[in-house]
Amino acid sequence: MGFQLTTFLAIVGAVIFSTTSILTIIYYNSWKEENVKQEAEIEEKDNGWLSVLFVLVPIPAVIFSFIFMYTLESGADQLLKETQIETEGIIIGGSSNSVHVRRGSFDYSSVSVKFQTKDGKEVVATEDVSEYEFKGFYKGQKVMLIYSSEDPQNIELLTTKSAIKKFKDSEERDISANDLLVLMDAKDIQVLNLLNKITYGWTFDQNIQAYTNKSKNMVFQKQPSEIVFISGEVSMYKLPKQFMGLDFKDITEGGIGNPMIQRERNLENERFLVSIERTRSGQQRFVTTTVAKK
């Protein structure tokens, strides 16, 4: 459910609820037979009840609007999480607006996405995004999203870490040395789930018989006695320190050098040999980490 629709429903609901609640309190017991005549006489003499409402309604209305908004959003998110189906969509439009208030402005942006449901139905849904996110979208852009099987208009774009953490239960962090050791001992059937628990976007590529994460430029391959992990250059700085923190001994020929220029690091413990090496493919640089059983 979009933020704009949720806000509108919450405000309308809060105003109606607050108004009826205050009127109920003011006119409590007025419907009893012995009070009807008395209330009618009061109404004739005093027509200022509307002004009282204008004073009393706004405060509870604001409070209840936040409560209703939270309830609506939570309900929609819970339904989406329980009935989610993942698919690819295309950005077909969007808008960004700014509402000026007394002490600043309130910005809200949204994008329209077209996608096809599992049963072949074409759907166009609108999703609210931050102003910063909006600037990164363009017409025709392909995006991964989830939609509710019960309400295809209820969607979430899987374009931010917060959305992925919330709906995919992924930690969205770098793969660590300890993760590699866990993956080394994991069964093949567990690997894909473990990888996506760390960072979302892994799939198994049958052509190269390896797990790939195209959005993060990573590759992971598992053999019975060896794993190979290809990642960005940050691994050259982080992984050696992490392995040494796990009681691995550095056995690099020539010793530990400047991580900015050192091409290779080698480490070991009682069970494993680890090689961390810089590689290049065209203009791109990668780090290949190999963990092998002794």
PDB file of C-alpha atoms in Angstrom, residues 1-239:
ATOM      1  CA  MET A   1       0.000   0.000   0.000  1.00  0.00           C
ATOM      2  CA  GLY A   2       1.490   3.345  -1.068  1.00  0.00           C
ATOM      3  CA  PHE A   3       2.386   6.002   1.456  1.00  0.00           C
ATOM      4  CA  GLN A   4       0.040   8.587  -0.092  1.00  0.00           C
ATOM      5  CA  LEU A   5      -2.990   6.258  -0.003  1.00  0.00           C
ATOM      6  CA  THR A   6      -2.118   5.075   3.495  1.00  0.00           C
ATOM      7  CA  THR A   7      -1.788   8.660   4.720  1.00  0.00           C
ATOM      8  CA  PHE A   8      -5.119   9.673   3.166  1.00  0.00           C
ATOM      9  CA  LEU A   9      -6.994   6.720   4.652  1.00  0.00           C
ATOM     10  CA  ALA A  10      -5.359   7.233   8.050  1.00  0.00           C
ATOM     11  CA  ILE A  11      -6.252  10.945   8.189  1.00  0.00           C
ATOM     12  CA  VAL A  12      -9.852  10.421   7.046  1.00  0.00           C
ATOM     13  CA  GLY A  13     -10.309   7.520   9.443  1.00  0.00           C
ATOM     14  CA  ALA A  14      -8.762   9.454  12.332  1.00  0.00           C
ATOM     15  CA  VAL A  15     -10.985  12.514  11.768  1.00  0.00           C
ATOM     16  CA  ILE A  16     -14.139  10.392  11.564  1.00  0.00           C
ATOM     17  CA  PHE A  17     -13.165   8.330  14.602  1.00  0.00           C
ATOM     18  CA  SER A  18     -12.215  11.391  16.686  1.00  0.00           C
ATOM     19  CA  THR A  19     -15.369  13.301  15.729  1.00  0.00           C
ATOM     20  CA  THR A  20     -17.730  10.431  16.484  1.00  0.00           C
ATOM     21  CA  SER A  21     -15.908   9.642  19.738  1.00  0.00           C
ATOM     22  CA  ILE A  22     -16.148  13.234  20.985  1.00  0.00           C
ATOM     23  CA  LEU A  23     -19.822  13.476  19.975  1.00  0.00           C
ATOM     24  CA  THR A  24     -20.498  10.202  21.772  1.00  0.00           C
ATOM     25  CA  ILE A  25     -18.921  11.574  24.952  1.00  0.00           C
ATOM     26  CA  ILE A  26     -20.728  14.930  24.686  1.00  0.00           C
ATOM     27  CA  TYR A  27     -24.124  13.381  24.018  1.00  0.00           C
ATOM     28  CA  TYR A  28     -23.739  10.295  26.179  1.00  0.00           C
ATOM     29  CA  ASN A  29     -27.142   9.213  27.560  1.00  0.00           C
ATOM     30  CA  SER A  30     -28.905  11.944  25.562  1.00  0.00           C
ATOM     31  CA  TRP A  31     -30.860   9.275  23.714  1.00  0.00           C
ATOM     32  CA  LYS A  32     -32.664   8.228  26.878  1.00  0.00           C
ATOM     33  CA  GLU A  33     -36.298   9.295  26.950  1.00  0.00           C
ATOM     34  CA  GLU A  34     -35.979  11.488  30.035  1.00  0.00           C
ATOM     35  CA  ASN A  35     -33.042  13.402  28.489  1.00  0.00           C
ATOM     36  CA  VAL A  36     -34.332  13.968  24.943  1.00  0.00           C
ATOM     37  CA  LYS A  37     -36.410  17.066  25.767  1.00  0.00           C
ATOM     38  CA  GLN A  38     -33.641  18.579  27.877  1.00  0.00           C
ATOM     39  CA  GLU A  39     -31.047  18.082  25.127  1.00  0.00           C
ATOM     40  CA  ALA A  40     -33.368  19.612  22.531  1.00  0.00           C
ATOM     41  CA  GLU A  41     -33.758  22.754  24.653  1.00  0.00           C
ATOM     42  CA  ILE A  42     -29.992  23.018  25.078  1.00  0.00           C
ATOM     43  CA  GLU A  43     -29.492  22.652  21.319  1.00  0.00           C
ATOM     44  CA  GLU A  44     -31.912  25.521  20.640  1.00  0.00           C
ATOM     45  CA  LYS A  45     -30.113  27.838  23.056  1.00  0.00           C
ATOM     46  CA  ASP A  46     -26.544  26.860  22.194  1.00  0.00           C
ATOM     47  CA  ASN A  47     -25.426  26.340  18.601  1.00  0.00           C
ATOM     48  CA  GLY A  48     -21.733  26.521  19.426  1.00  0.00           C
ATOM     49  CA  TRP A  49     -21.092  22.777  19.437  1.00  0.00           C
ATOM     50  CA  LEU A  50     -19.459  22.942  16.002  1.00  0.00           C
ATOM     51  CA  SER A  51     -16.825  25.363  17.265  1.00  0.00           C
ATOM     52  CA  VAL A  52     -16.145  22.979  20.147  1.00  0.00           C
ATOM     53  CA  LEU A  53     -15.523  20.183  17.643  1.00  0.00           C
ATOM     54  CA  PHE A  54     -13.061  22.318  15.667  1.00  0.00           C
ATOM     55  CA  VAL A  55     -11.091  22.835  18.865  1.00  0.00           C
ATOM     56  CA  LEU A  56     -11.241  19.282  20.225  1.00  0.00           C
ATOM     57  CA  VAL A  57     -10.983  17.093  17.100  1.00  0.00           C
ATOM     58  CA  PRO A  58      -7.501  18.008  15.705  1.00  0.00           C
ATOM     59  CA  ILE A  59      -5.442  16.773  18.672  1.00  0.00           C
ATOM     60  CA  PRO A  60      -6.851  13.221  18.891  1.00  0.00           C
ATOM     61  CA  ALA A  61      -7.136  13.112  15.084  1.00  0.00           C
ATOM     62  CA  VAL A  62      -3.382  13.634  14.708  1.00  0.00           C
ATOM     63  CA  ILE A  63      -2.630  10.936  17.290  1.00  0.00           C
ATOM     64  CA  PHE A  64      -5.049   8.425  15.785  1.00  0.00           C
ATOM     65  CA  SER A  65      -3.858   9.148  12.231  1.00  0.00           C
ATOM     66  CA  PHE A  66      -0.360   7.956  13.186  1.00  0.00           C
ATOM     67  CA  ILE A  67      -1.815   4.878  14.884  1.00  0.00           C
ATOM     68  CA  PHE A  68      -4.006   4.052  11.874  1.00  0.00           C
ATOM     69  CA  MET A  69      -1.147   4.701   9.446  1.00  0.00           C
ATOM     70  CA  TYR A  70       1.154   2.343  11.323  1.00  0.00           C
ATOM     71  CA  THR A  71      -1.563  -0.322  11.516  1.00  0.00           C
ATOM     72  CA  LEU A  72      -2.352  -0.113   7.795  1.00  0.00           C
ATOM     73  CA  GLU A  73       1.316  -0.248   6.788  1.00  0.00           C
ATOM     74  CA  SER A  74       2.091  -3.110   9.165  1.00  0.00           C
ATOM     75  CA  GLY A  75      -0.862  -5.134   7.930  1.00  0.00           C
ATOM     76  CA  ALA A  76       0.056  -4.622   4.275  1.00  0.00           C
ATOM     77  CA  ASP A  77       3.716  -5.466   4.914  1.00  0.00           C
ATOM     78  CA  GLN A  78       2.831  -8.603   6.870  1.00  0.00           C
ATOM     79  CA  LEU A  79       0.519  -9.796   4.093  1.00  0.00           C
ATOM     80  CA  LEU A  80       3.220  -9.105   1.504  1.00  0.00           C
ATOM     81  CA  LYS A  81       5.855 -10.987   3.480  1.00  0.00           C
ATOM     82  CA  GLU A  82       3.600 -14.027   3.890  1.00  0.00           C
ATOM     83  CA  THR A  83       2.319 -14.150   0.290  1.00  0.00           C
ATOM     84  CA  GLN A  84       5.263 -12.695  -1.650  1.00  0.00           C
ATOM     85  CA  ILE A  85       6.169 -13.763  -5.171  1.00  0.00           C
ATOM     86  CA  GLU A  86       9.372 -12.456  -6.703  1.00  0.00           C
ATOM     87  CA  THR A  87       9.526 -11.228 -10.290  1.00  0.00           C
ATOM     88  CA  GLU A  88      11.138  -8.641 -12.543  1.00  0.00           C
ATOM     89  CA  GLY A  89       9.392  -5.396 -13.425  1.00  0.00           C
ATOM     90  CA  ILE A  90       9.992  -2.375 -15.641  1.00  0.00           C
ATOM     91  CA  ILE A  91       9.808   1.259 -14.540  1.00  0.00           C
ATOM     92  CA  ILE A  92       7.256   2.973 -16.800  1.00  0.00           C
ATOM     93  CA  GLY A  93       6.919   6.331 -15.048  1.00  0.00           C
ATOM     94  CA  GLY A  94       7.022   8.261 -11.822  1.00  0.00           C
ATOM     95  CA  SER A  95       6.577  11.596 -10.112  1.00  0.00           C
ATOM     96  CA  SER A  96       8.197  13.646  -7.382  1.00  0.00           C
ATOM     97  CA  ASN A  97       6.429  16.427  -5.498  1.00  0.00           C
ATOM     98  CA  SER A  98       7.206  18.794  -2.674  1.00  0.00           C
ATOM     99  CA  VAL A  99       4.644  20.194  -0.231  1.00  0.00           C
ATOM    100  CA  HIS A 100       5.761  23.344   1.553  1.00  0.00           C
ATOM    101  CA  VAL A 101       4.792  23.723   5.176  1.00  0.00           C
ATOM    102  CA  ARG A 102       5.505  26.415   7.722  1.00  0.00           C
ATOM    103  CA  ARG A 103       8.931  25.180   8.806  1.00  0.00           C
ATOM    104  CA  GLY A 104      10.160  23.489   5.658  1.00  0.00           C
ATOM    105  CA  SER A 105       8.873  21.128   3.014  1.00  0.00           C
ATOM    106  CA  PHE A 106       7.669  17.552   2.714  1.00  0.00           C
ATOM    107  CA  ASP A 107       8.871  15.589  -0.310  1.00  0.00           C
ATOM    108  CA  TYR A 108       7.220  12.469  -1.634  1.00  0.00           C
ATOM    109  CA  SER A 109       8.059  10.496  -4.759  1.00  0.00           C
ATOM    110  CA  SER A 110       6.670   7.409  -6.435  1.00  0.00           C
ATOM    111  CA  VAL A 111       7.384   5.185  -9.418  1.00  0.00           C
ATOM    112  CA  SER A 112       5.028   3.128 -11.559  1.00  0.00           C
ATOM    113  CA  VAL A 113       6.138  -0.412 -12.335  1.00  0.00           C
ATOM    114  CA  LYS A 114       4.768  -2.858 -14.884  1.00  0.00           C
ATOM    115  CA  PHE A 115       5.187  -6.579 -14.294  1.00  0.00           C
ATOM    116  CA  GLN A 116       3.571  -9.903 -15.038  1.00  0.00           C
ATOM    117  CA  THR A 117       2.127 -12.110 -12.316  1.00  0.00           C
ATOM    118  CA  LYS A 118       2.715 -15.836 -12.044  1.00  0.00           C
ATOM    119  CA  ASP A 119      -0.580 -16.549 -13.827  1.00  0.00           C
ATOM    120  CA  GLY A 120       0.286 -14.241 -16.745  1.00  0.00           C
ATOM    121  CA  LYS A 121      -1.695 -11.161 -15.725  1.00  0.00           C
ATOM    122  CA  GLU A 122      -0.068  -7.808 -16.522  1.00  0.00           C
ATOM    123  CA  VAL A 123      -0.116  -5.396 -13.583  1.00  0.00           C
ATOM    124  CA  VAL A 124       0.841  -1.751 -13.213  1.00  0.00           C
ATOM    125  CA  ALA A 125       1.460  -0.770  -9.591  1.00  0.00           C
ATOM    126  CA  THR A 126       2.742   2.372  -7.917  1.00  0.00           C
ATOM    127  CA  GLU A 127       5.311   2.314  -5.139  1.00  0.00           C
ATOM    128  CA  ASP A 128       6.453   5.224  -2.989  1.00  0.00           C
ATOM    129  CA  VAL A 129      10.203   5.772  -2.812  1.00  0.00           C
ATOM    130  CA  SER A 130      12.510   8.284  -1.200  1.00  0.00           C
ATOM    131  CA  GLU A 131      13.573  11.374  -3.121  1.00  0.00           C
ATOM    132  CA  TYR A 132      17.136  10.007  -3.193  1.00  0.00           C
ATOM    133  CA  GLU A 133      15.984   6.661  -4.649  1.00  0.00           C
ATOM    134  CA  PHE A 134      13.781   8.413  -7.199  1.00  0.00           C
ATOM    135  CA  LYS A 135      16.786  10.159  -8.736  1.00  0.00           C
ATOM    136  CA  GLY A 136      18.367   6.763  -9.454  1.00  0.00           C
ATOM    137  CA  PHE A 137      15.416   5.377 -11.432  1.00  0.00           C
ATOM    138  CA  TYR A 138      14.769   5.854 -15.144  1.00  0.00           C
ATOM    139  CA  LYS A 139      12.048   4.867 -17.587  1.00  0.00           C
ATOM    140  CA  GLY A 140      12.595   1.375 -18.954  1.00  0.00           C
ATOM    141  CA  GLN A 141      14.804   0.308 -16.036  1.00  0.00           C
ATOM    142  CA  LYS A 142      14.423  -3.311 -14.959  1.00  0.00           C
ATOM    143  CA  VAL A 143      13.997  -3.872 -11.223  1.00  0.00           C
ATOM    144  CA  MET A 144      13.426  -6.887  -9.017  1.00  0.00           C
ATOM    145  CA  LEU A 145      10.310  -6.731  -6.885  1.00  0.00           C
ATOM    146  CA  ILE A 146       7.936  -8.820  -4.839  1.00  0.00           C
ATOM    147  CA  TYR A 147       4.142  -8.692  -5.003  1.00  0.00           C
ATOM    148  CA  SER A 148       1.414 -10.265  -2.905  1.00  0.00           C
ATOM    149  CA  SER A 149      -0.323 -13.236  -4.506  1.00  0.00           C
ATOM    150  CA  GLU A 150      -3.529 -12.024  -2.830  1.00  0.00           C
ATOM    151  CA  ASP A 151      -3.148  -8.381  -3.883  1.00  0.00           C
ATOM    152  CA  PRO A 152      -0.742  -7.752  -6.811  1.00  0.00           C
ATOM    153  CA  GLN A 153      -0.995  -3.993  -6.196  1.00  0.00           C
ATOM    154  CA  ASN A 154       0.803  -4.567  -2.893  1.00  0.00           C
ATOM    155  CA  ILE A 155       4.453  -4.539  -3.979  1.00  0.00           C
ATOM    156  CA  GLU A 156       7.939  -3.769  -2.700  1.00  0.00           C
ATOM    157  CA  LEU A 157      10.949  -2.931  -4.853  1.00  0.00           C
ATOM    158  CA  LEU A 158      14.023  -4.947  -3.898  1.00  0.00           C
ATOM    159  CA  THR A 159      16.337  -2.021  -4.558  1.00  0.00           C
ATOM    160  CA  THR A 160      17.372  -1.031  -1.031  1.00  0.00           C
ATOM    161  CA  LYS A 161      19.129  -2.866   1.779  1.00  0.00           C
ATOM    162  CA  SER A 162      16.294  -2.107   4.187  1.00  0.00           C
ATOM    163  CA  ALA A 163      13.688  -3.694   1.879  1.00  0.00           C
ATOM    164  CA  ILE A 164      15.843  -6.764   1.287  1.00  0.00           C
ATOM    165  CA  LYS A 165      16.524  -7.202   5.004  1.00  0.00           C
ATOM    166  CA  LYS A 166      12.840  -6.819   5.812  1.00  0.00           C
ATOM    167  CA  PHE A 167      11.320  -9.092   3.191  1.00  0.00           C
ATOM    168  CA  LYS A 168      14.137 -11.512   2.340  1.00  0.00           C
ATOM    169  CA  ASP A 169      15.636 -11.973   5.820  1.00  0.00           C
ATOM    170  CA  SER A 170      19.088 -11.211   4.439  1.00  0.00           C
ATOM    171  CA  GLU A 171      21.806  -9.636   6.585  1.00  0.00           C
ATOM    172  CA  GLU A 172      23.110  -7.609   3.606  1.00  0.00           C
ATOM    173  CA  ARG A 173      26.757  -7.568   4.574  1.00  0.00           C
ATOM    174  CA  ASP A 174      30.117  -8.623   3.157  1.00  0.00           C
ATOM    175  CA  ILE A 175      31.014 -12.305   3.133  1.00  0.00           C
ATOM    176  CA  SER A 176      33.548 -12.904   5.900  1.00  0.00           C
ATOM    177  CA  ALA A 177      36.304 -15.446   6.479  1.00  0.00           C
ATOM    178  CA  ASN A 178      34.094 -17.274   8.963  1.00  0.00           C
ATOM    179  CA  ASP A 179      31.307 -17.435   6.356  1.00  0.00           C
ATOM    180  CA  LEU A 180      33.697 -19.112   3.914  1.00  0.00           C
ATOM    181  CA  LEU A 181      34.587 -21.760   6.491  1.00  0.00           C
ATOM    182  CA  VAL A 182      30.891 -22.394   7.187  1.00  0.00           C
ATOM    183  CA  LEU A 183      30.226 -22.703   3.449  1.00  0.00           C
ATOM    184  CA  MET A 184      33.180 -25.071   3.138  1.00  0.00           C
ATOM    185  CA  ASP A 185      31.541 -27.518   5.543  1.00  0.00           C
ATOM    186  CA  ALA A 186      27.975 -26.958   4.312  1.00  0.00           C
ATOM    187  CA  LYS A 187      26.059 -29.469   2.234  1.00  0.00           C
ATOM    188  CA  ASP A 188      25.458 -28.528  -1.398  1.00  0.00           C
ATOM    189  CA  ILE A 189      21.722 -28.187  -0.788  1.00  0.00           C
ATOM    190  CA  GLN A 190      22.396 -25.568   1.915  1.00  0.00           C
ATOM    191  CA  VAL A 191      24.814 -23.327   0.009  1.00  0.00           C
ATOM    192  CA  LEU A 192      22.364 -21.137  -1.932  1.00  0.00           C
ATOM    193  CA  ASN A 193      20.260 -20.419   1.140  1.00  0.00           C
ATOM    194  CA  LEU A 194      23.347 -19.598   3.226  1.00  0.00           C
ATOM    195  CA  LEU A 195      24.685 -17.213   0.571  1.00  0.00           C
ATOM    196  CA  ASN A 196      21.370 -15.365   0.314  1.00  0.00           C
ATOM    197  CA  LYS A 197      21.134 -15.113   4.096  1.00  0.00           C
ATOM    198  CA  ILE A 198      24.398 -13.164   4.013  1.00  0.00           C
ATOM    199  CA  THR A 199      23.639 -11.011   0.982  1.00  0.00           C
ATOM    200  CA  TYR A 200      20.675 -11.257  -1.386  1.00  0.00           C
ATOM    201  CA  GLY A 201      20.894 -11.937  -5.120  1.00  0.00           C
ATOM    202  CA  TRP A 202      22.658 -15.294  -5.452  1.00  0.00           C
ATOM    203  CA  THR A 203      21.577 -17.809  -8.097  1.00  0.00           C
ATOM    204  CA  PHE A 204      23.116 -21.013  -9.409  1.00  0.00           C
ATOM    205  CA  ASP A 205      24.488 -20.802 -12.955  1.00  0.00           C
ATOM    206  CA  GLN A 206      24.290 -24.209 -14.609  1.00  0.00           C
ATOM    207  CA  ASN A 207      26.621 -23.155 -17.441  1.00  0.00           C
ATOM    208  CA  ILE A 208      29.624 -22.528 -15.205  1.00  0.00           C
ATOM    209  CA  GLN A 209      28.464 -24.735 -12.319  1.00  0.00           C
ATOM    210  CA  ALA A 210      28.888 -21.897  -9.848  1.00  0.00           C
ATOM    211  CA  TYR A 211      26.821 -19.502  -7.755  1.00  0.00           C
ATOM    212  CA  THR A 212      26.733 -15.938  -9.062  1.00  0.00           C
ATOM    213  CA  ASN A 213      25.564 -12.615  -7.682  1.00  0.00           C
ATOM    214  CA  LYS A 214      25.430 -10.324 -10.698  1.00  0.00           C
ATOM    215  CA  SER A 215      24.282  -7.239  -8.816  1.00  0.00           C
ATOM    216  CA  LYS A 216      27.347  -7.427  -6.553  1.00  0.00           C
ATOM    217  CA  ASN A 217      29.824  -8.931  -9.068  1.00  0.00           C
ATOM    218  CA  MET A 218      30.585 -12.026  -7.003  1.00  0.00           C
ATOM    219  CA  VAL A 219      31.061 -15.694  -7.850  1.00  0.00           C
ATOM    220  CA  PHE A 220      31.210 -18.682  -5.510  1.00  0.00           C
ATOM    221  CA  GLN A 221      32.152 -22.221  -6.495  1.00  0.00           C
ATOM    222  CA  LYS A 222      32.175 -25.264  -4.236  1.00  0.00           C
ATOM    223  CA  GLN A 223      34.014 -28.534  -4.763  1.00  0.00           C
ATOM    224  CA  PRO A 224      34.258 -31.441  -2.291  1.00  0.00           C
ATOM    225  CA  SER A 225      37.637 -30.290  -0.968  1.00  0.00           C
ATOM    226  CA  GLU A 226      37.862 -26.678  -2.143  1.00  0.00           C
ATOM    227  CA  ILE A 227      35.877 -23.468  -2.488  1.00  0.00           C
ATOM    228  CA  VAL A 228      36.628 -20.453  -4.685  1.00  0.00           C
ATOM    229  CA  PHE A 229      35.201 -17.008  -3.953  1.00  0.00           C
ATOM    230  CA  ILE A 230      35.609 -14.116  -6.419  1.00  0.00           C
ATOM    231  CA  SER A 231      34.815 -10.666  -5.046  1.00  0.00           C
ATOM    232  CA  GLY A 232      35.872  -7.015  -5.046  1.00  0.00           C
ATOM    233  CA  GLU A 233      39.232  -5.608  -3.982  1.00  0.00           C
ATOM    234  CA  VAL A 234      38.012  -4.874  -0.464  1.00  0.00           C
ATOM    235  CA  SER A 235      38.492  -8.599   0.240  1.00  0.00           C
ATOM    236  CA  MET A 236      42.257  -8.143  -0.063  1.00  0.00           C
ATOM    237  CA  TYR A 237      42.169  -5.865   2.977  1.00  0.00           C
ATOM    238  CA  LYS A 238      39.510  -7.571   5.081  1.00  0.00           C
ATOM    239  CA  LEU A 239      39.827 -11.328   4.590  1.00  0.00           C
TER     240      LEU A 239
END
